[in-house]
Tab-separated table of C-alpha atoms in Angstrom:
chain	number	residue	atom	x	y	z
A	1	UNK	CA	-9.848	4.473	19.419
A	2	UNK	CA	-9.242	1.046	17.895
A	3	UNK	CA	-10.781	-2.408	18.295
A	4	UNK	CA	-8.232	-5.124	18.095
A	5	UNK	CA	-9.190	-8.516	16.507
A	6	UNK	CA	-6.971	-11.309	17.713
A	7	UNK	CA	-6.492	-12.707	14.114
A	8	UNK	CA	-4.588	-11.788	11.001
A	9	UNK	CA	-6.420	-10.010	8.155
A	10	UNK	CA	-4.956	-12.758	5.855
A	11	UNK	CA	-2.989	-15.886	6.659
A	12	UNK	CA	0.802	-15.445	6.866
A	13	UNK	CA	1.822	-18.885	6.088
A	14	UNK	CA	5.399	-19.787	5.116
A	15	UNK	CA	6.355	-23.301	3.628
A	16	UNK	CA	9.945	-23.426	5.118
A	17	UNK	CA	12.478	-21.215	6.920
A	18	UNK	CA	14.145	-18.852	4.607
A	19	UNK	CA	16.665	-16.398	6.083
A	20	UNK	CA	17.277	-14.465	2.892
A	21	UNK	CA	13.547	-13.919	2.269
A	22	UNK	CA	13.154	-12.729	5.909
A	23	UNK	CA	15.777	-10.188	5.188
A	24	UNK	CA	14.146	-9.049	1.989
A	25	UNK	CA	10.612	-8.845	3.548
A	26	UNK	CA	11.741	-6.540	6.264
A	27	UNK	CA	11.535	-3.806	3.539
A	28	UNK	CA	7.829	-3.848	3.851
A	29	UNK	CA	8.122	-3.498	7.734
A	30	UNK	CA	10.584	-0.640	8.350
A	31	UNK	CA	11.480	0.417	4.833
A	32	UNK	CA	10.668	3.849	3.246
A	33	UNK	CA	7.642	2.415	1.272
A	34	UNK	CA	6.591	-0.175	3.923
A	35	UNK	CA	3.570	-0.775	5.836
A	36	UNK	CA	4.679	1.236	8.981
A	37	UNK	CA	5.348	4.238	6.828
A	38	UNK	CA	1.945	3.875	5.140
A	39	UNK	CA	0.052	3.422	8.451
A	40	UNK	CA	1.699	6.404	10.180
A	41	UNK	CA	1.400	8.624	7.202
A	42	UNK	CA	-2.371	8.210	6.781
A	43	UNK	CA	-3.068	8.227	10.467
A	44	UNK	CA	-1.566	11.694	10.910
A	45	UNK	CA	-2.525	13.267	7.598
A	46	UNK	CA	-6.214	12.517	8.409
A	47	UNK	CA	-6.481	15.477	10.808
A	48	UNK	CA	-6.210	18.161	8.073
A	49	UNK	CA	-8.446	16.384	5.588
A	50	UNK	CA	-11.301	18.775	4.659
A	51	UNK	CA	-14.284	16.359	4.528
A	52	UNK	CA	-15.695	13.509	6.592
A	53	UNK	CA	-15.174	11.148	3.663
A	54	UNK	CA	-11.602	12.010	3.283
A	55	UNK	CA	-10.844	11.747	6.920
A	56	UNK	CA	-12.543	8.401	7.126
A	57	UNK	CA	-10.822	6.998	4.025
A	58	UNK	CA	-7.380	7.901	5.519
A	59	UNK	CA	-8.397	6.403	8.882
A	60	UNK	CA	-9.708	3.152	7.345
A	61	UNK	CA	-6.833	2.576	5.124
A	62	UNK	CA	-4.237	3.593	7.782
A	63	UNK	CA	-5.937	1.076	10.066
A	64	UNK	CA	-5.663	-1.587	7.379
A	65	UNK	CA	-1.969	-0.928	6.886
A	66	UNK	CA	-1.353	-1.670	10.592
A	67	UNK	CA	-3.036	-5.113	9.883
A	68	UNK	CA	-0.566	-5.547	6.965
A	69	UNK	CA	2.375	-4.622	9.335
A	70	UNK	CA	1.187	-7.512	11.510
A	71	UNK	CA	1.110	-9.890	8.591
A	72	UNK	CA	4.672	-9.021	7.480
A	73	UNK	CA	5.984	-9.301	11.048
A	74	UNK	CA	4.490	-12.702	11.396
A	75	UNK	CA	5.900	-13.812	8.045
A	76	UNK	CA	9.560	-12.578	9.023
A	77	UNK	CA	9.259	-14.259	12.526
A	78	UNK	CA	8.103	-17.670	10.882
A	79	UNK	CA	10.831	-17.453	8.242
A	80	UNK	CA	13.502	-17.202	10.892
A	81	UNK	CA	11.985	-19.719	13.337
A	82	UNK	CA	14.303	-22.469	14.355
A	83	UNK	CA	17.189	-21.199	12.284
A	84	UNK	CA	20.530	-21.647	14.103
A	85	UNK	CA	22.728	-18.569	14.796
A	86	UNK	CA	25.433	-19.866	12.581
A	87	UNK	CA	22.989	-19.817	9.672
A	88	UNK	CA	21.879	-16.233	10.402
A	89	UNK	CA	25.559	-15.149	10.391
A	90	UNK	CA	26.107	-17.026	7.133
A	91	UNK	CA	23.146	-15.422	5.374
A	92	UNK	CA	23.835	-11.897	6.295
A	93	UNK	CA	21.593	-11.471	9.445
A	94	UNK	CA	24.593	-11.562	11.901
A	95	UNK	CA	24.427	-7.856	12.393
A	96	UNK	CA	20.650	-7.997	12.952
A	97	UNK	CA	21.085	-10.813	15.511
A	98	UNK	CA	23.676	-8.698	17.533
A	99	UNK	CA	20.994	-5.849	18.017
A	100	UNK	CA	17.757	-7.792	17.967
A	101	UNK	CA	18.224	-11.578	18.200
A	102	UNK	CA	14.944	-12.760	16.746
A	103	UNK	CA	13.142	-9.480	17.534
A	104	UNK	CA	11.336	-7.866	14.748
A	105	UNK	CA	12.588	-4.310	14.332
A	106	UNK	CA	11.693	-1.158	12.241
A	107	UNK	CA	14.676	-1.189	9.598
A	108	UNK	CA	14.991	-1.967	5.963
A	109	UNK	CA	16.818	-4.686	4.211
A	110	UNK	CA	20.130	-2.896	4.712
A	111	UNK	CA	19.556	-2.349	8.468
A	112	UNK	CA	18.789	1.378	7.999
A	113	UNK	CA	16.450	2.414	10.720
A	114	UNK	CA	12.879	3.612	9.982
A	115	UNK	CA	12.566	7.437	10.089
A	116	UNK	CA	9.634	9.917	10.068
A	117	UNK	CA	11.648	11.625	7.246
A	118	UNK	CA	10.108	8.953	5.066
A	119	UNK	CA	6.607	10.487	5.315
A	120	UNK	CA	4.907	13.888	5.205
A	121	UNK	CA	1.958	15.598	6.392
A	122	UNK	CA	1.753	18.818	4.314
A	123	UNK	CA	-1.570	20.174	5.622
A	124	UNK	CA	-2.483	20.544	2.061
A	125	UNK	CA	-5.089	17.879	1.032
A	126	UNK	CA	-4.029	17.863	-2.743
A	127	UNK	CA	-0.338	17.324	-1.925
A	128	UNK	CA	-1.032	14.721	0.749
A	129	UNK	CA	-3.497	12.653	-1.334
A	130	UNK	CA	-0.873	12.727	-4.189
A	131	UNK	CA	1.770	11.436	-1.739
A	132	UNK	CA	-0.744	8.647	-0.595
A	133	UNK	CA	-1.384	7.521	-4.133
A	134	UNK	CA	2.413	7.436	-4.911
A	135	UNK	CA	2.901	5.342	-1.672
A	136	UNK	CA	0.425	2.809	-2.778
A	137	UNK	CA	2.244	2.438	-6.166
A	138	UNK	CA	5.677	2.204	-4.514
A	139	UNK	CA	4.384	-0.463	-2.135
A	140	UNK	CA	2.820	-2.308	-5.071
A	141	UNK	CA	6.165	-2.312	-6.859
A	142	UNK	CA	7.972	-3.451	-3.766
A	143	UNK	CA	5.574	-6.424	-3.376
A	144	UNK	CA	6.203	-7.324	-7.005
A	145	UNK	CA	9.931	-7.246	-6.452
A	146	UNK	CA	9.427	-9.547	-3.317
A	147	UNK	CA	7.254	-11.864	-5.346
A	148	UNK	CA	9.986	-12.184	-7.938
A	149	UNK	CA	12.519	-13.034	-5.176
A	150	UNK	CA	10.859	-16.016	-3.590
A	151	UNK	CA	9.898	-19.640	-4.650
A	152	UNK	CA	7.847	-20.244	-1.625
A	153	UNK	CA	4.144	-20.699	-2.858
A	154	UNK	CA	2.840	-19.729	0.739
A	155	UNK	CA	4.864	-16.445	0.827
A	156	UNK	CA	3.947	-15.597	-2.728
A	157	UNK	CA	0.270	-16.071	-1.899
A	158	UNK	CA	0.293	-13.660	0.899
A	159	UNK	CA	2.356	-11.121	-0.950
A	160	UNK	CA	-0.070	-11.278	-3.727
A	161	UNK	CA	-2.991	-10.471	-1.350
A	162	UNK	CA	-1.101	-7.487	0.050
A	163	UNK	CA	-0.184	-6.290	-3.491
A	164	UNK	CA	-3.853	-6.342	-4.560
A	165	UNK	CA	-4.728	-4.290	-1.480
A	166	UNK	CA	-2.386	-1.528	-2.691
A	167	UNK	CA	-4.255	-1.316	-6.043
A	168	UNK	CA	-7.651	-1.088	-4.163
A	169	UNK	CA	-6.138	1.715	-1.844
A	170	UNK	CA	-4.883	3.549	-4.929
A	171	UNK	CA	-8.398	3.578	-6.364
A	172	UNK	CA	-9.869	4.903	-3.045
A	173	UNK	CA	-7.332	7.686	-2.755
A	174	UNK	CA	-7.946	8.568	-6.301
A	175	UNK	CA	-11.749	8.772	-5.732
A	176	UNK	CA	-10.970	10.821	-2.679
A	177	UNK	CA	-8.831	13.194	-4.703
A	178	UNK	CA	-11.867	13.723	-6.997
A	179	UNK	CA	-14.411	14.242	-4.202
A	180	UNK	CA	-12.056	16.721	-2.345
A	181	UNK	CA	-11.487	18.699	-5.530
A	182	UNK	CA	-15.205	18.959	-6.120
A	183	UNK	CA	-15.509	20.033	-2.472
A	184	UNK	CA	-12.892	22.773	-2.789
A	185	UNK	CA	-14.350	23.919	-6.103
A	186	UNK	CA	-17.830	24.066	-4.679
A	187	UNK	CA	-16.701	26.265	-1.794
A	188	UNK	CA	-15.921	29.148	-4.155
A	189	UNK	CA	-19.478	29.708	-5.040
A	190	UNK	CA	-20.912	30.193	-1.514
B	1	UNK	CA	-9.626	29.567	-13.612
B	2	UNK	CA	-8.544	32.177	-16.229
B	3	UNK	CA	-10.110	32.850	-19.677
B	4	UNK	CA	-7.268	30.968	-21.548
B	5	UNK	CA	-7.987	27.862	-19.325
B	6	UNK	CA	-11.769	28.065	-20.133
B	7	UNK	CA	-11.103	28.435	-23.920
B	8	UNK	CA	-8.812	25.572	-23.759
B	9	UNK	CA	-11.293	23.415	-22.016
B	10	UNK	CA	-14.039	24.381	-24.423
B	11	UNK	CA	-11.812	23.430	-27.406
B	12	UNK	CA	-11.232	20.002	-25.947
B	13	UNK	CA	-13.563	16.991	-25.605
B	14	UNK	CA	-15.791	17.934	-22.525
B	15	UNK	CA	-15.191	14.438	-21.005
B	16	UNK	CA	-11.452	15.481	-20.489
B	17	UNK	CA	-10.357	16.674	-17.019
B	18	UNK	CA	-8.397	19.773	-16.395
B	19	UNK	CA	-4.815	20.309	-16.970
B	20	UNK	CA	-2.221	19.792	-14.182
B	21	UNK	CA	-4.664	17.547	-12.211
B	22	UNK	CA	-4.331	13.910	-11.696
B	23	UNK	CA	-7.636	11.969	-12.133
B	24	UNK	CA	-8.712	8.508	-11.235
B	25	UNK	CA	-12.204	7.489	-12.593
B	26	UNK	CA	-14.942	6.779	-9.958
B	27	UNK	CA	-15.733	3.173	-9.433
B	28	UNK	CA	-19.390	2.267	-10.110
B	29	UNK	CA	-20.924	-0.740	-8.424
B	30	UNK	CA	-21.594	-3.607	-10.933
B	31	UNK	CA	-20.972	-6.823	-9.111
B	32	UNK	CA	-19.032	-8.443	-6.243
B	33	UNK	CA	-17.317	-11.732	-5.466
B	34	UNK	CA	-18.491	-13.762	-2.561
B	35	UNK	CA	-16.790	-12.895	0.631
B	36	UNK	CA	-14.694	-16.050	0.441
B	37	UNK	CA	-13.506	-15.389	-3.043
B	38	UNK	CA	-12.951	-11.642	-2.065
B	39	UNK	CA	-10.595	-12.737	0.608
B	40	UNK	CA	-8.601	-15.024	-1.720
B	41	UNK	CA	-8.469	-12.296	-4.500
B	42	UNK	CA	-7.753	-9.441	-2.179
B	43	UNK	CA	-10.756	-7.463	-3.303
B	44	UNK	CA	-14.524	-8.086	-3.707
B	45	UNK	CA	-14.625	-6.052	-6.901
B	46	UNK	CA	-13.863	-8.145	-10.084
B	47	UNK	CA	-12.953	-4.842	-11.942
B	48	UNK	CA	-10.299	-4.049	-9.402
B	49	UNK	CA	-8.796	-7.531	-9.436
B	50	UNK	CA	-5.591	-7.028	-11.300
B	51	UNK	CA	-3.193	-9.824	-10.437
B	52	UNK	CA	0.574	-9.723	-11.016
B	53	UNK	CA	1.911	-11.430	-13.936
B	54	UNK	CA	5.164	-12.907	-12.556
B	55	UNK	CA	8.471	-12.268	-14.209
B	56	UNK	CA	9.827	-15.567	-15.595
B	57	UNK	CA	13.142	-14.200	-16.636
B	58	UNK	CA	14.679	-10.807	-17.524
B	59	UNK	CA	12.799	-8.176	-19.508
B	60	UNK	CA	10.301	-5.639	-18.221
B	61	UNK	CA	6.882	-6.794	-17.103
B	62	UNK	CA	4.022	-4.317	-17.474
B	63	UNK	CA	1.530	-6.935	-16.314
B	64	UNK	CA	-1.763	-5.818	-14.816
């Protein structure tokens, strides 16, 4: 079970409305390398992890990714706050408005819907942990692209925090891979 | 592992890890930022604090 805290892990400030940036940021919400994919991937892979440590790492990081999902949603919401429909249409969010108005939905920058095909649960701890490490690097790269795309210092600040978390997660998955490998090697001698 | 693998490993520096295996060094605890600074930096561990060097124009950025 989860315990919900009614606050964000990190502030999601935006200095001014920015329709284009909202459209770009949705990549980290419902895109292939976004926070939803990360959270759901880790939360389902954890069942076949062979040790308590590996299960706990996936549960913890998967939980934190849900907190990041919240931060992205909050930023997108704020970036679109008070923007007239005419502006949304002009800046390429007309299609999004038709389906969702100001609702935050699980799609990428092109409107392609999120799909479980983005993730895997192979039931093989080595394969799964490699996917997880790759996922962290892809998310890091996406954050760097997003940082390059905005001039808003508030948005940049939050994106830099989220990017750094990907680096820390990569390290933890890497350590988990090492520990799990020791565990698997050790089993052969019993 | 087979005998060729063992021979290969013996001929190499013992600190090297096995072939066809990805490896991330284990982090050892040295020091930590204050909780406040940790929140700002995105990590409490100075050795994991690798900020992005923003692209000013064109070119490839390998910043760490």
